[in-house]
C-alpha cells in the first residue's frame, strides 16, 4: 500500500492539472448497478437512486442522500484526490487502477470499479481518466449512475454513458458531510423532501459546474415507482446556474401515452425569471367564445419585465394584451393595456339595443344610444398603477384606468367575482410628510360608464387640482393640541348623458384651525375641542339668483369623554380580563343655510358605530351639518390573559338629538333630484337608529363579525351584516354571510323607498381538502330581492406529488338583456401542472379564487414538499 501511494504521488507531480492522490478506502458507500439503466425495472431504478418507500410521505417515499466528504483543502484550489483499494498496472500509454476508484474535487465525487489513466502523447502528462464497471457521480443534490465514462483533466469535464440520474430542483443547498454532525442530525439531513427530477439517458456531459446535458434522455419529477408523466427528448440541458431547463424534440408522455410534441421546450428549475413563451392559455366564455392566448415573457432586466399576450377570441377576433412591471429604488408599479380591433360581436350589441330602445322618449336612453352607435368596434383598455417613495418625506402614487366604451367591462372582463365598476378612477397624487405637517397634491377624475339596462350613473366631479395642507402640534403650550386643515380644490364636470342641466363648477377654499385639551388618565379621558371652519367658493354656471362667491363660517365644538373599567373573570376554565368602556360625545354646530352652495363631493355618511362619534354627518366639505346632540355608547372586550388575544368585542350606541336637523344635501343648484328635505321625518326624530357591532372569536378557528343598524322609529333594520368565518391551518375554510341594506339595490324604474329596492343577499363559500391530494372550493351569492344569483363558483382540485389538475367553473350576473332577461357570463378553467415543468390550461384562476373565498390562498402546482 505504501509503494502504491508513493507511485501515485509521483504521477501527480508531472500532471498538467495538479491533483493529490491517496490510496485508502472511502467511507462513503456507492451504488452498484449490474445492468444498463435502460433495462432496469421501476423498483431497481428506485433502489439505485436511493428511493425509500414510506406511506407517511406525500410521494409514497423519499430519496436518501449519501453524503460525501469535502476536504477543506479542496475548497479554494483545483486539487483532485484519487484513491483506490487496489494497486496499479502500468502500460505503454496509461495506467490501470482497479477496485473502487474514487476521484474527488470540491463539490463532486466520482466512483468507479475500474479506471484507466491516459497521458497526453506530446507532453506525457496525464490528460484523461477512463472509467468503467459501474460509475457513480455525486454532487450536492445530484446523482448520476453510469456503465462507463470519461474524466478530462484539462477541461475538468466528464462524459458518462448509459446513465441513470437524479437531481434536485427548486433546491438551495445540498448535503455535504460534516464531522460535527450528530448521527440523528445526519440521518435527518440525508432525507430529501424537496422536488427531484430523474431520468435515463444514453449520454451525460458536464463541462461546467451545475450545467448538465443529456442525449436521448427522459425527465420526470414523479417517484420512480409511480411515474405518471415524463418528457423524452433527443437533448435535455439543465442549467442550474440560470435556473432553466431546455429540451429539444420533446415528447410529453402521461402514463406511457404520448400527448404532446414540441421541437423546443423551456421549463423552470427554480423561481428565477427568464425570457420565453409561457404556457398557452385556452378556455371558453359565453362573452368571448373559445379563447386561445400565447403569452410571451420578456425578462428585460432584474427590475423590469413585460408579458405580451396575443389571443384569439372566437366570437370577437384577435386581441393583444400587454403587462409591463417595474421596480426601481424609489418606485414600483405596472402598466397594462389591451386592444381588440374590429370586434365582430360589437355590431350585434349595437343592433340589439337600437331595436329595443329606438322608440323610447327618455333623454338618457336616447343619449346612450347615440354614444353606443358612435362607439368604435376597436375595444381597448389601459391601466397604470404606481407607488413612489422619493425619501422619508416625499411620496406619490398613480392609479389611472380607462376603457374604450361603456360595455367593455361587461364583455371582456374575465374576473367572475368582480362586480362591474361603472366609475373608473383616474388619479395622481403627491404627498409630503414631516413631523408636524402633511401636504397632499392631487389630480383626480373618473371615467363614468353608462351601459343601458342599468341604473343611471351620474358623472362625477373632477378635482383639477386639489391641494391639502394639514398641520398638527400636539402637547403644546399648557398641554393644548393645536391643528389646522387647509384645502383648495378646482371642480369641473361633464354632463351626464341626456341631462340638459349645466352643472355648476368652480373653486373651493377651506381653512379650519382648531385647538383641543386632551386629559388622559389610565381610567378615563376627557377631550374638549374647538374648531372654526371657513369655506369660500368661486362659482360658475349657477342659478342667477345665487351668489358667485358664497362663503360659510362655522364654529364647531365637541367633547369626547369616556371611562375604562376592567375586571378579571374566569370562563370555561380560562382566565380573561373584561373591559367596560362607556363613552359620550357631545357636538354643537350652529345652523347655517347652505342651500346656495353646490354639492361637489359630499354625501351623507352611512351610520355605523364609529360614525356616532364624529362631528359631521356628511362626508366632504360642501355641507357641515347643524348639530346639538349627544352620542353615547358602550364597548366591552374580553381579553385572554394568557395570550393577550381579544376573544370578544361588542359595542352599542345611539345619538340623542336636541334639535331638528335643517342642513341637507338639497340646494338650489342641485343637479340630482333631492329627496332628503329639511322637513323629512328622519331629520325630525329625536333619536338616531341604534348601532351595534360584534366581533367574537370562539377559538382560533371560528370567528363571528356582525354589524346592525336598528331603526327605533320604524322598528326595523336599516342595514345589517353578519359573517361567520372558519379557517384552519390545513386550508379548511367556511364563510357564511348575510347582508341587508334598505334601498341598497335601487335600479332604474324602481319606486323610491319601496321594499323591492332593498338589498338582501347571502354569501356562502368554502374551501375544503377532501384528502391529502383532493380538495374542493365553492361560492354562491344570492340576491333574494331580485330572485337571481349574483355569482356561482365551483372548483375541484387534485394536487399530488408530481402533478396537479383543477377545474373551476362559474357564472356571474352582468346585466339585463334588451328583452329584460338576466344576462350571465359563464367561464370555466381547466389547469394542469406537471411539477417542475409548468402549468398548462386556460387562464390562471388563482386570483379569482383568492378574491372569492375569504382567507383562501392557493399555490397550485407550486407545492413541492414531500413531508
PDB file of C-alpha atoms in Angstrom, residues 307-486:
ATOM      1  CA  UNK A 307     -45.653  39.992 -20.810  1.00  0.00           C
ATOM      2  CA  UNK A 308     -47.262  40.247 -24.240  1.00  0.00           C
ATOM      3  CA  UNK A 309     -50.244  38.019 -24.972  1.00  0.00           C
ATOM      4  CA  UNK A 310     -51.768  37.711 -28.427  1.00  0.00           C
ATOM      5  CA  UNK A 311     -55.093  35.925 -28.055  1.00  0.00           C
ATOM      6  CA  UNK A 312     -57.805  34.665 -30.370  1.00  0.00           C
ATOM      7  CA  UNK A 313     -61.434  35.070 -29.221  1.00  0.00           C
ATOM      8  CA  UNK A 314     -63.736  33.076 -31.471  1.00  0.00           C
ATOM      9  CA  UNK A 315     -66.716  35.436 -31.039  1.00  0.00           C
ATOM     10  CA  UNK A 316     -64.720  38.643 -31.314  1.00  0.00           C
ATOM     11  CA  UNK A 317     -61.384  38.323 -33.068  1.00  0.00           C
ATOM     12  CA  UNK A 318     -57.714  38.898 -32.235  1.00  0.00           C
ATOM     13  CA  UNK A 319     -56.776  40.684 -29.018  1.00  0.00           C
ATOM     14  CA  UNK A 320     -53.330  41.882 -27.942  1.00  0.00           C
ATOM     15  CA  UNK A 321     -52.635  42.425 -24.233  1.00  0.00           C
ATOM     16  CA  UNK A 322     -49.544  43.846 -22.576  1.00  0.00           C
ATOM     17  CA  UNK A 323     -48.369  43.949 -18.955  1.00  0.00           C
ATOM     18  CA  UNK A 324     -45.214  45.872 -18.052  1.00  0.00           C
ATOM     19  CA  UNK A 325     -43.897  45.715 -14.476  1.00  0.00           C
ATOM     20  CA  UNK A 326     -41.108  47.760 -12.966  1.00  0.00           C
ATOM     21  CA  UNK A 327     -39.260  48.143  -9.695  1.00  0.00           C
ATOM     22  CA  UNK A 328     -36.775  50.930  -9.033  1.00  0.00           C
ATOM     23  CA  UNK A 329     -35.073  52.131  -5.845  1.00  0.00           C
ATOM     24  CA  UNK A 330     -37.870  54.680  -5.434  1.00  0.00           C
ATOM     25  CA  UNK A 331     -40.941  53.220  -7.139  1.00  0.00           C
ATOM     26  CA  UNK A 332     -42.836  50.122  -8.181  1.00  0.00           C
ATOM     27  CA  UNK A 333     -45.789  49.649 -10.452  1.00  0.00           C
ATOM     28  CA  UNK A 334     -47.305  48.126 -13.545  1.00  0.00           C
ATOM     29  CA  UNK A 335     -48.751  49.326 -16.817  1.00  0.00           C
ATOM     30  CA  UNK A 336     -51.341  47.157 -18.544  1.00  0.00           C
ATOM     31  CA  UNK A 337     -53.273  47.529 -21.756  1.00  0.00           C
ATOM     32  CA  UNK A 338     -55.173  45.577 -24.363  1.00  0.00           C
ATOM     33  CA  UNK A 339     -56.633  46.241 -27.777  1.00  0.00           C
ATOM     34  CA  UNK A 340     -59.194  44.236 -29.764  1.00  0.00           C
ATOM     35  CA  UNK A 341     -59.515  45.669 -33.302  1.00  0.00           C
ATOM     36  CA  UNK A 342     -62.719  45.113 -35.256  1.00  0.00           C
ATOM     37  CA  UNK A 343     -64.728  43.323 -32.560  1.00  0.00           C
ATOM     38  CA  UNK A 344     -67.047  41.169 -34.652  1.00  0.00           C
ATOM     39  CA  UNK A 345     -69.666  40.881 -31.859  1.00  0.00           C
ATOM     40  CA  UNK A 346     -69.947  44.610 -31.127  1.00  0.00           C
ATOM     41  CA  UNK A 347     -72.189  45.331 -34.137  1.00  0.00           C
ATOM     42  CA  UNK A 348     -74.682  42.765 -32.830  1.00  0.00           C
ATOM     43  CA  UNK A 349     -74.769  44.551 -29.478  1.00  0.00           C
ATOM     44  CA  UNK A 350     -75.389  47.888 -31.177  1.00  0.00           C
ATOM     45  CA  UNK A 351     -78.210  46.456 -33.281  1.00  0.00           C
ATOM     46  CA  UNK A 352     -79.978  44.753 -30.375  1.00  0.00           C
ATOM     47  CA  UNK A 353     -80.107  47.895 -28.243  1.00  0.00           C
ATOM     48  CA  UNK A 354     -81.133  50.010 -31.211  1.00  0.00           C
ATOM     49  CA  UNK A 355     -84.059  47.679 -31.856  1.00  0.00           C
ATOM     50  CA  UNK A 356     -85.167  47.759 -28.212  1.00  0.00           C
ATOM     51  CA  UNK A 357     -84.920  51.473 -27.485  1.00  0.00           C
ATOM     52  CA  UNK A 358     -85.303  53.298 -30.794  1.00  0.00           C
ATOM     53  CA  UNK A 359     -88.870  54.392 -29.882  1.00  0.00           C
ATOM     54  CA  UNK A 360     -88.009  55.463 -26.319  1.00  0.00           C
ATOM     55  CA  UNK A 361     -88.589  59.132 -25.441  1.00  0.00           C
ATOM     56  CA  UNK A 362     -86.266  59.049 -22.412  1.00  0.00           C
ATOM     57  CA  UNK A 363     -83.488  61.584 -22.987  1.00  0.00           C
ATOM     58  CA  UNK A 364     -80.925  59.493 -21.070  1.00  0.00           C
ATOM     59  CA  UNK A 365     -81.664  56.375 -23.131  1.00  0.00           C
ATOM     60  CA  UNK A 366     -81.517  58.290 -26.404  1.00  0.00           C
ATOM     61  CA  UNK A 367     -78.215  59.884 -25.404  1.00  0.00           C
ATOM     62  CA  UNK A 368     -76.829  56.473 -24.507  1.00  0.00           C
ATOM     63  CA  UNK A 369     -77.997  55.031 -27.823  1.00  0.00           C
ATOM     64  CA  UNK A 370     -76.105  57.754 -29.656  1.00  0.00           C
ATOM     65  CA  UNK A 371     -72.994  57.018 -27.588  1.00  0.00           C
ATOM     66  CA  UNK A 372     -73.321  53.322 -28.385  1.00  0.00           C
ATOM     67  CA  UNK A 373     -73.883  53.845 -32.119  1.00  0.00           C
ATOM     68  CA  UNK A 374     -70.911  56.227 -32.324  1.00  0.00           C
ATOM     69  CA  UNK A 375     -68.596  53.902 -30.400  1.00  0.00           C
ATOM     70  CA  UNK A 376     -65.830  52.234 -32.376  1.00  0.00           C
ATOM     71  CA  UNK A 377     -65.590  48.465 -32.678  1.00  0.00           C
ATOM     72  CA  UNK A 378     -61.926  48.688 -31.674  1.00  0.00           C
ATOM     73  CA  UNK A 379     -62.155  47.772 -27.993  1.00  0.00           C
ATOM     74  CA  UNK A 380     -59.319  48.762 -25.698  1.00  0.00           C
ATOM     75  CA  UNK A 381     -58.350  49.187 -22.061  1.00  0.00           C
ATOM     76  CA  UNK A 382     -55.469  50.858 -20.237  1.00  0.00           C
ATOM     77  CA  UNK A 383     -54.361  50.819 -16.607  1.00  0.00           C
ATOM     78  CA  UNK A 384     -51.369  52.269 -14.731  1.00  0.00           C
ATOM     79  CA  UNK A 385     -50.659  51.783 -11.031  1.00  0.00           C
ATOM     80  CA  UNK A 386     -47.570  53.263  -9.400  1.00  0.00           C
ATOM     81  CA  UNK A 387     -46.253  53.719  -5.868  1.00  0.00           C
ATOM     82  CA  UNK A 388     -43.259  56.027  -5.427  1.00  0.00           C
ATOM     83  CA  UNK A 389     -41.278  56.987  -2.342  1.00  0.00           C
ATOM     84  CA  UNK A 390     -38.574  59.537  -3.042  1.00  0.00           C
ATOM     85  CA  UNK A 391     -37.361  59.783   0.567  1.00  0.00           C
ATOM     86  CA  UNK A 392     -38.766  59.687   4.094  1.00  0.00           C
ATOM     87  CA  UNK A 393     -40.860  62.797   3.436  1.00  0.00           C
ATOM     88  CA  UNK A 394     -41.919  62.706  -0.217  1.00  0.00           C
ATOM     89  CA  UNK A 395     -44.038  60.015  -1.872  1.00  0.00           C
ATOM     90  CA  UNK A 396     -46.588  59.695  -4.629  1.00  0.00           C
ATOM     91  CA  UNK A 397     -48.937  57.331  -6.390  1.00  0.00           C
ATOM     92  CA  UNK A 398     -50.775  56.959  -9.680  1.00  0.00           C
ATOM     93  CA  UNK A 399     -53.968  54.990 -10.321  1.00  0.00           C
ATOM     94  CA  UNK A 400     -55.246  55.522 -13.850  1.00  0.00           C
ATOM     95  CA  UNK A 401     -57.839  53.347 -15.595  1.00  0.00           C
ATOM     96  CA  UNK A 402     -59.664  53.779 -18.892  1.00  0.00           C
ATOM     97  CA  UNK A 403     -61.677  51.651 -21.326  1.00  0.00           C
ATOM     98  CA  UNK A 404     -62.875  52.351 -24.830  1.00  0.00           C
ATOM     99  CA  UNK A 405     -66.631  52.135 -24.245  1.00  0.00           C
ATOM    100  CA  UNK A 406     -69.413  51.641 -21.717  1.00  0.00           C
ATOM    101  CA  UNK A 407     -69.659  47.883 -22.324  1.00  0.00           C
ATOM    102  CA  UNK A 408     -66.002  46.846 -22.268  1.00  0.00           C
ATOM    103  CA  UNK A 409     -66.010  45.535 -18.687  1.00  0.00           C
ATOM    104  CA  UNK A 410     -69.247  43.626 -19.295  1.00  0.00           C
ATOM    105  CA  UNK A 411     -67.949  41.962 -22.454  1.00  0.00           C
ATOM    106  CA  UNK A 412     -64.262  41.457 -21.770  1.00  0.00           C
ATOM    107  CA  UNK A 413     -63.682  41.434 -18.014  1.00  0.00           C
ATOM    108  CA  UNK A 414     -62.667  37.869 -17.118  1.00  0.00           C
ATOM    109  CA  UNK A 415     -62.975  38.167 -13.331  1.00  0.00           C
ATOM    110  CA  UNK A 416     -66.092  36.226 -12.375  1.00  0.00           C
ATOM    111  CA  UNK A 417     -66.028  37.556  -8.821  1.00  0.00           C
ATOM    112  CA  UNK A 418     -65.692  41.232  -9.657  1.00  0.00           C
ATOM    113  CA  UNK A 419     -68.770  43.410  -9.721  1.00  0.00           C
ATOM    114  CA  UNK A 420     -68.579  45.562 -12.825  1.00  0.00           C
ATOM    115  CA  UNK A 421     -67.399  49.021 -11.847  1.00  0.00           C
ATOM    116  CA  UNK A 422     -69.004  51.975 -13.571  1.00  0.00           C
ATOM    117  CA  UNK A 423     -66.650  54.560 -12.058  1.00  0.00           C
ATOM    118  CA  UNK A 424     -63.027  54.091 -13.140  1.00  0.00           C
ATOM    119  CA  UNK A 425     -60.576  56.084 -11.050  1.00  0.00           C
ATOM    120  CA  UNK A 426     -58.024  58.334 -12.763  1.00  0.00           C
ATOM    121  CA  UNK A 427     -55.772  59.859 -10.131  1.00  0.00           C
ATOM    122  CA  UNK A 428     -52.232  61.073  -9.493  1.00  0.00           C
ATOM    123  CA  UNK A 429     -51.114  62.178  -6.048  1.00  0.00           C
ATOM    124  CA  UNK A 430     -48.005  63.711  -4.449  1.00  0.00           C
ATOM    125  CA  UNK A 431     -47.513  63.526  -0.667  1.00  0.00           C
ATOM    126  CA  UNK A 432     -45.217  65.283   1.789  1.00  0.00           C
ATOM    127  CA  UNK A 433     -44.991  64.246   5.434  1.00  0.00           C
ATOM    128  CA  UNK A 434     -42.926  65.854   8.186  1.00  0.00           C
ATOM    129  CA  UNK A 435     -43.160  65.784  11.954  1.00  0.00           C
ATOM    130  CA  UNK A 436     -45.914  68.417  12.073  1.00  0.00           C
ATOM    131  CA  UNK A 437     -47.103  68.993   8.515  1.00  0.00           C
ATOM    132  CA  UNK A 438     -48.712  66.925   5.787  1.00  0.00           C
ATOM    133  CA  UNK A 439     -49.159  68.102   2.199  1.00  0.00           C
ATOM    134  CA  UNK A 440     -51.198  66.348  -0.498  1.00  0.00           C
ATOM    135  CA  UNK A 441     -51.356  67.453  -4.117  1.00  0.00           C
ATOM    136  CA  UNK A 442     -53.881  65.538  -6.185  1.00  0.00           C
ATOM    137  CA  UNK A 443     -55.500  65.490  -9.604  1.00  0.00           C
ATOM    138  CA  UNK A 444     -58.491  63.181  -9.742  1.00  0.00           C
ATOM    139  CA  UNK A 445     -61.163  62.240 -12.208  1.00  0.00           C
ATOM    140  CA  UNK A 446     -63.396  59.338 -13.139  1.00  0.00           C
ATOM    141  CA  UNK A 447     -64.416  57.687 -16.347  1.00  0.00           C
ATOM    142  CA  UNK A 448     -68.113  57.025 -15.792  1.00  0.00           C
ATOM    143  CA  UNK A 449     -69.631  54.164 -17.739  1.00  0.00           C
ATOM    144  CA  UNK A 450     -73.301  54.318 -18.756  1.00  0.00           C
ATOM    145  CA  UNK A 451     -74.424  50.903 -20.001  1.00  0.00           C
ATOM    146  CA  UNK A 452     -78.092  50.634 -20.881  1.00  0.00           C
ATOM    147  CA  UNK A 453     -80.378  48.411 -18.777  1.00  0.00           C
ATOM    148  CA  UNK A 454     -78.640  49.586 -15.630  1.00  0.00           C
ATOM    149  CA  UNK A 455     -79.432  52.298 -13.114  1.00  0.00           C
ATOM    150  CA  UNK A 456     -78.468  55.767 -14.340  1.00  0.00           C
ATOM    151  CA  UNK A 457     -74.934  56.532 -13.203  1.00  0.00           C
ATOM    152  CA  UNK A 458     -74.152  60.204 -12.669  1.00  0.00           C
ATOM    153  CA  UNK A 459     -70.879  61.677 -13.877  1.00  0.00           C
ATOM    154  CA  UNK A 460     -68.519  62.660 -11.089  1.00  0.00           C
ATOM    155  CA  UNK A 461     -66.753  65.949 -10.485  1.00  0.00           C
ATOM    156  CA  UNK A 462     -63.056  66.088 -11.246  1.00  0.00           C
ATOM    157  CA  UNK A 463     -60.519  67.654  -8.899  1.00  0.00           C
ATOM    158  CA  UNK A 464     -58.082  69.529 -11.109  1.00  0.00           C
ATOM    159  CA  UNK A 465     -56.226  70.044  -8.840  1.00  0.00           C
ATOM    160  CA  UNK A 466     -56.756  69.520  -5.111  1.00  0.00           C
ATOM    161  CA  UNK A 467     -54.231  70.776  -2.546  1.00  0.00           C
ATOM    162  CA  UNK A 468     -54.452  69.785   1.127  1.00  0.00           C
ATOM    163  CA  UNK A 469     -52.174  71.143   3.861  1.00  0.00           C
ATOM    164  CA  UNK A 470     -52.667  69.814   7.398  1.00  0.00           C
ATOM    165  CA  UNK A 471     -50.650  70.720  10.453  1.00  0.00           C
ATOM    166  CA  UNK A 472     -50.705  69.348  13.979  1.00  0.00           C
ATOM    167  CA  UNK A 473     -48.726  70.403  17.057  1.00  0.00           C
ATOM    168  CA  UNK A 474     -49.564  68.098  19.971  1.00  0.00           C
ATOM    169  CA  UNK A 475     -48.595  68.755  23.577  1.00  0.00           C
ATOM    170  CA  UNK A 476     -48.211  72.470  23.037  1.00  0.00           C
ATOM    171  CA  UNK A 477     -48.468  75.347  25.445  1.00  0.00           C
ATOM    172  CA  UNK A 478     -50.238  74.360  28.697  1.00  0.00           C
ATOM    173  CA  UNK A 479     -50.981  70.892  27.297  1.00  0.00           C
ATOM    174  CA  UNK A 480     -53.099  72.076  24.370  1.00  0.00           C
ATOM    175  CA  UNK A 481     -53.049  70.404  20.948  1.00  0.00           C
ATOM    176  CA  UNK A 482     -53.071  72.813  18.010  1.00  0.00           C
ATOM    177  CA  UNK A 483     -54.061  71.797  14.494  1.00  0.00           C
ATOM    178  CA  UNK A 484     -55.186  73.250  11.200  1.00  0.00           C
ATOM    179  CA  UNK A 485     -56.613  71.784   7.989  1.00  0.00           C
ATOM    180  CA  UNK A 486     -56.455  73.688   4.707  1.00  0.00           C
TER     181      UNK A 486
END
